[in-house]
């Protein structure tokens, strides 16, 4: 049973920022969490701290890398298997963000607009020296994505059911069925105002391969 330590939200953000700011060169951080956990907001909080500390940092939302509706809704509009396997374009995320940053020093902030179901028409960004990208969204771990630091905003089934809107309830089973990887930093997130943390980074770096 993992041992967790209670921590304030501000201290948690600082802990993650401290881990991230020590990463050399361009680096990519996974902020894994269900939509109910609002991982994008937490990632932006950490990015603000990183920038305040002098490190370039940006946030990429996984929902900006959804597949077109004609693909993700072709067979099932509310099936957990579809949500797990066809909703998000993890391959494009790998190609246009992780690999592009490491190999070419640039990255694409968004691929597809989920609301208009059209290309996001985002411009490729040139990375400043030592840029840290925080990628935030559900089911990021266990996808063979080469992250430099991983954290998971973990919520119990009961918390997911409380905080997930009725029209997205079908995603809960997908989240529970997804085979993830152990993150470097595991965060108990049932109560975001009272999180608890299990930090394994002191035992050595973890790579989600």
PDB file of N, CA and C in Angstrom, residues 143-183:
ATOM      1  N   UNK A 143       1.475   4.673 -22.488  1.00  0.00           N
ATOM      2  CA  UNK A 143       1.319   4.854 -23.941  1.00  0.00           C
ATOM      3  C   UNK A 143       2.658   4.820 -24.673  1.00  0.00           C
ATOM      4  N   UNK A 144       3.714   4.400 -23.984  1.00  0.00           N
ATOM      5  CA  UNK A 144       5.063   4.389 -24.563  1.00  0.00           C
ATOM      6  C   UNK A 144       5.516   5.782 -24.996  1.00  0.00           C
ATOM      7  N   UNK A 145       5.088   6.778 -24.241  1.00  0.00           N
ATOM      8  CA  UNK A 145       5.534   8.147 -24.469  1.00  0.00           C
ATOM      9  C   UNK A 145       6.730   8.413 -23.559  1.00  0.00           C
ATOM     10  N   UNK A 146       7.768   8.994 -24.118  1.00  0.00           N
ATOM     11  CA  UNK A 146       9.044   9.127 -23.413  1.00  0.00           C
ATOM     12  C   UNK A 146       9.077  10.421 -22.592  1.00  0.00           C
ATOM     13  N   UNK A 147       8.442  10.381 -21.434  1.00  0.00           N
ATOM     14  CA  UNK A 147       8.422  11.544 -20.553  1.00  0.00           C
ATOM     15  C   UNK A 147       9.668  11.574 -19.664  1.00  0.00           C
ATOM     16  N   UNK A 148      10.071  12.783 -19.280  1.00  0.00           N
ATOM     17  CA  UNK A 148      11.214  12.942 -18.379  1.00  0.00           C
ATOM     18  C   UNK A 148      10.795  12.939 -16.913  1.00  0.00           C
ATOM     19  N   UNK A 149       9.545  13.275 -16.652  1.00  0.00           N
ATOM     20  CA  UNK A 149       8.993  13.272 -15.297  1.00  0.00           C
ATOM     21  C   UNK A 149       7.505  12.999 -15.426  1.00  0.00           C
ATOM     22  N   UNK A 150       6.984  12.145 -14.562  1.00  0.00           N
ATOM     23  CA  UNK A 150       5.565  11.805 -14.653  1.00  0.00           C
ATOM     24  C   UNK A 150       4.895  12.000 -13.306  1.00  0.00           C
ATOM     25  N   UNK A 151       3.685  12.545 -13.340  1.00  0.00           N
ATOM     26  CA  UNK A 151       2.881  12.627 -12.132  1.00  0.00           C
ATOM     27  C   UNK A 151       1.446  12.312 -12.469  1.00  0.00           C
ATOM     28  N   UNK A 152       0.745  11.757 -11.505  1.00  0.00           N
ATOM     29  CA  UNK A 152      -0.631  11.345 -11.707  1.00  0.00           C
ATOM     30  C   UNK A 152      -1.513  11.933 -10.624  1.00  0.00           C
ATOM     31  N   UNK A 153      -2.577  12.611 -11.072  1.00  0.00           N
ATOM     32  CA  UNK A 153      -3.590  13.119 -10.153  1.00  0.00           C
ATOM     33  C   UNK A 153      -4.641  12.015 -10.013  1.00  0.00           C
ATOM     34  N   UNK A 154      -4.450  11.163  -9.023  1.00  0.00           N
ATOM     35  CA  UNK A 154      -5.273   9.961  -8.907  1.00  0.00           C
ATOM     36  C   UNK A 154      -6.545  10.228  -8.115  1.00  0.00           C
ATOM     37  N   UNK A 155      -7.652   9.767  -8.678  1.00  0.00           N
ATOM     38  CA  UNK A 155      -8.935   9.908  -8.002  1.00  0.00           C
ATOM     39  C   UNK A 155      -9.584   8.534  -7.855  1.00  0.00           C
ATOM     40  N   UNK A 156     -10.207   8.300  -6.725  1.00  0.00           N
ATOM     41  CA  UNK A 156     -10.937   7.063  -6.510  1.00  0.00           C
ATOM     42  C   UNK A 156     -12.172   7.026  -7.411  1.00  0.00           C
ATOM     43  N   UNK A 157     -12.750   5.842  -7.553  1.00  0.00           N
ATOM     44  CA  UNK A 157     -13.961   5.732  -8.363  1.00  0.00           C
ATOM     45  C   UNK A 157     -15.070   6.617  -7.799  1.00  0.00           C
ATOM     46  N   UNK A 158     -15.188   6.640  -6.488  1.00  0.00           N
ATOM     47  CA  UNK A 158     -16.251   7.454  -5.883  1.00  0.00           C
ATOM     48  C   UNK A 158     -16.058   8.928  -6.209  1.00  0.00           C
ATOM     49  N   UNK A 159     -14.820   9.389  -6.138  1.00  0.00           N
ATOM     50  CA  UNK A 159     -14.549  10.791  -6.447  1.00  0.00           C
ATOM     51  C   UNK A 159     -14.796  11.090  -7.924  1.00  0.00           C
ATOM     52  N   UNK A 160     -14.399  10.160  -8.784  1.00  0.00           N
ATOM     53  CA  UNK A 160     -14.656  10.345 -10.216  1.00  0.00           C
ATOM     54  C   UNK A 160     -16.147  10.467 -10.485  1.00  0.00           C
ATOM     55  N   UNK A 161     -16.922   9.636  -9.841  1.00  0.00           N
ATOM     56  CA  UNK A 161     -18.370   9.668 -10.070  1.00  0.00           C
ATOM     57  C   UNK A 161     -18.986  10.962  -9.533  1.00  0.00           C
ATOM     58  N   UNK A 162     -18.437  11.476  -8.455  1.00  0.00           N
ATOM     59  CA  UNK A 162     -18.942  12.748  -7.914  1.00  0.00           C
ATOM     60  C   UNK A 162     -18.627  13.914  -8.829  1.00  0.00           C
ATOM     61  N   UNK A 163     -17.450  13.899  -9.444  1.00  0.00           N
ATOM     62  CA  UNK A 163     -16.940  15.086 -10.118  1.00  0.00           C
ATOM     63  C   UNK A 163     -17.035  15.027 -11.638  1.00  0.00           C
ATOM     64  N   UNK A 164     -17.504  13.902 -12.181  1.00  0.00           N
ATOM     65  CA  UNK A 164     -17.641  13.773 -13.631  1.00  0.00           C
ATOM     66  C   UNK A 164     -19.065  14.107 -14.046  1.00  0.00           C
ATOM     67  N   UNK A 165     -19.209  14.915 -15.071  1.00  0.00           N
ATOM     68  CA  UNK A 165     -20.541  15.295 -15.524  1.00  0.00           C
ATOM     69  C   UNK A 165     -21.275  14.075 -16.064  1.00  0.00           C
ATOM     70  N   UNK A 166     -22.610  14.057 -15.978  1.00  0.00           N
ATOM     71  CA  UNK A 166     -23.377  12.891 -16.429  1.00  0.00           C
ATOM     72  C   UNK A 166     -23.100  12.505 -17.878  1.00  0.00           C
ATOM     73  N   UNK A 167     -22.901  13.488 -18.760  1.00  0.00           N
ATOM     74  CA  UNK A 167     -22.685  13.157 -20.166  1.00  0.00           C
ATOM     75  C   UNK A 167     -21.320  12.544 -20.417  1.00  0.00           C
ATOM     76  N   UNK A 168     -20.429  12.630 -19.436  1.00  0.00           N
ATOM     77  CA  UNK A 168     -19.093  12.028 -19.569  1.00  0.00           C
ATOM     78  C   UNK A 168     -18.917  10.826 -18.650  1.00  0.00           C
ATOM     79  N   UNK A 169     -19.994  10.343 -18.077  1.00  0.00           N
ATOM     80  CA  UNK A 169     -19.897   9.228 -17.129  1.00  0.00           C
ATOM     81  C   UNK A 169     -19.304   7.980 -17.770  1.00  0.00           C
ATOM     82  N   UNK A 170     -19.498   7.833 -19.090  1.00  0.00           N
ATOM     83  CA  UNK A 170     -18.964   6.649 -19.771  1.00  0.00           C
ATOM     84  C   UNK A 170     -17.433   6.599 -19.726  1.00  0.00           C
ATOM     85  N   UNK A 171     -16.789   7.727 -19.484  1.00  0.00           N
ATOM     86  CA  UNK A 171     -15.328   7.745 -19.459  1.00  0.00           C
ATOM     87  C   UNK A 171     -14.752   7.114 -18.195  1.00  0.00           C
ATOM     88  N   UNK A 172     -15.545   6.998 -17.153  1.00  0.00           N
ATOM     89  CA  UNK A 172     -15.033   6.497 -15.877  1.00  0.00           C
ATOM     90  C   UNK A 172     -14.528   5.067 -16.009  1.00  0.00           C
ATOM     91  N   UNK A 173     -15.298   4.212 -16.668  1.00  0.00           N
ATOM     92  CA  UNK A 173     -14.866   2.818 -16.832  1.00  0.00           C
ATOM     93  C   UNK A 173     -13.598   2.732 -17.679  1.00  0.00           C
ATOM     94  N   UNK A 174     -13.478   3.614 -18.663  1.00  0.00           N
ATOM     95  CA  UNK A 174     -12.271   3.637 -19.479  1.00  0.00           C
ATOM     96  C   UNK A 174     -11.056   4.021 -18.643  1.00  0.00           C
ATOM     97  N   UNK A 175     -11.220   5.008 -17.811  1.00  0.00           N
ATOM     98  CA  UNK A 175     -10.120   5.441 -16.944  1.00  0.00           C
ATOM     99  C   UNK A 175      -9.699   4.331 -16.003  1.00  0.00           C
ATOM    100  N   UNK A 176     -10.655   3.600 -15.489  1.00  0.00           N
ATOM    101  CA  UNK A 176     -10.354   2.522 -14.556  1.00  0.00           C
ATOM    102  C   UNK A 176      -9.749   1.309 -15.261  1.00  0.00           C
ATOM    103  N   UNK A 177     -10.131   1.099 -16.528  1.00  0.00           N
ATOM    104  CA  UNK A 177      -9.641  -0.063 -17.267  1.00  0.00           C
ATOM    105  C   UNK A 177      -8.270   0.169 -17.892  1.00  0.00           C
ATOM    106  N   UNK A 178      -7.903   1.429 -18.092  1.00  0.00           N
ATOM    107  CA  UNK A 178      -6.626   1.728 -18.743  1.00  0.00           C
ATOM    108  C   UNK A 178      -5.452   1.216 -17.915  1.00  0.00           C
ATOM    109  N   UNK A 179      -4.537   0.520 -18.565  1.00  0.00           N
ATOM    110  CA  UNK A 179      -3.340   0.011 -17.899  1.00  0.00           C
ATOM    111  C   UNK A 179      -2.268   1.084 -17.926  1.00  0.00           C
ATOM    112  N   UNK A 180      -2.035   1.686 -16.785  1.00  0.00           N
ATOM    113  CA  UNK A 180      -1.117   2.808 -16.683  1.00  0.00           C
ATOM    114  C   UNK A 180       0.258   2.336 -16.226  1.00  0.00           C
ATOM    115  N   UNK A 181       1.141   3.273 -16.026  1.00  0.00           N
ATOM    116  CA  UNK A 181       2.470   3.031 -15.458  1.00  0.00           C
ATOM    117  C   UNK A 181       2.541   3.731 -14.116  1.00  0.00           C
ATOM    118  N   UNK A 182       3.409   3.247 -13.245  1.00  0.00           N
ATOM    119  CA  UNK A 182       3.620   3.948 -11.981  1.00  0.00           C
ATOM    120  C   UNK A 182       4.279   5.298 -12.261  1.00  0.00           C
ATOM    121  N   UNK A 183       3.701   6.381 -11.767  1.00  0.00           N
ATOM    122  CA  UNK A 183       4.305   7.695 -12.001  1.00  0.00           C
ATOM    123  C   UNK A 183       5.454   7.956 -11.029  1.00  0.00           C
TER     124      UNK A 183
END
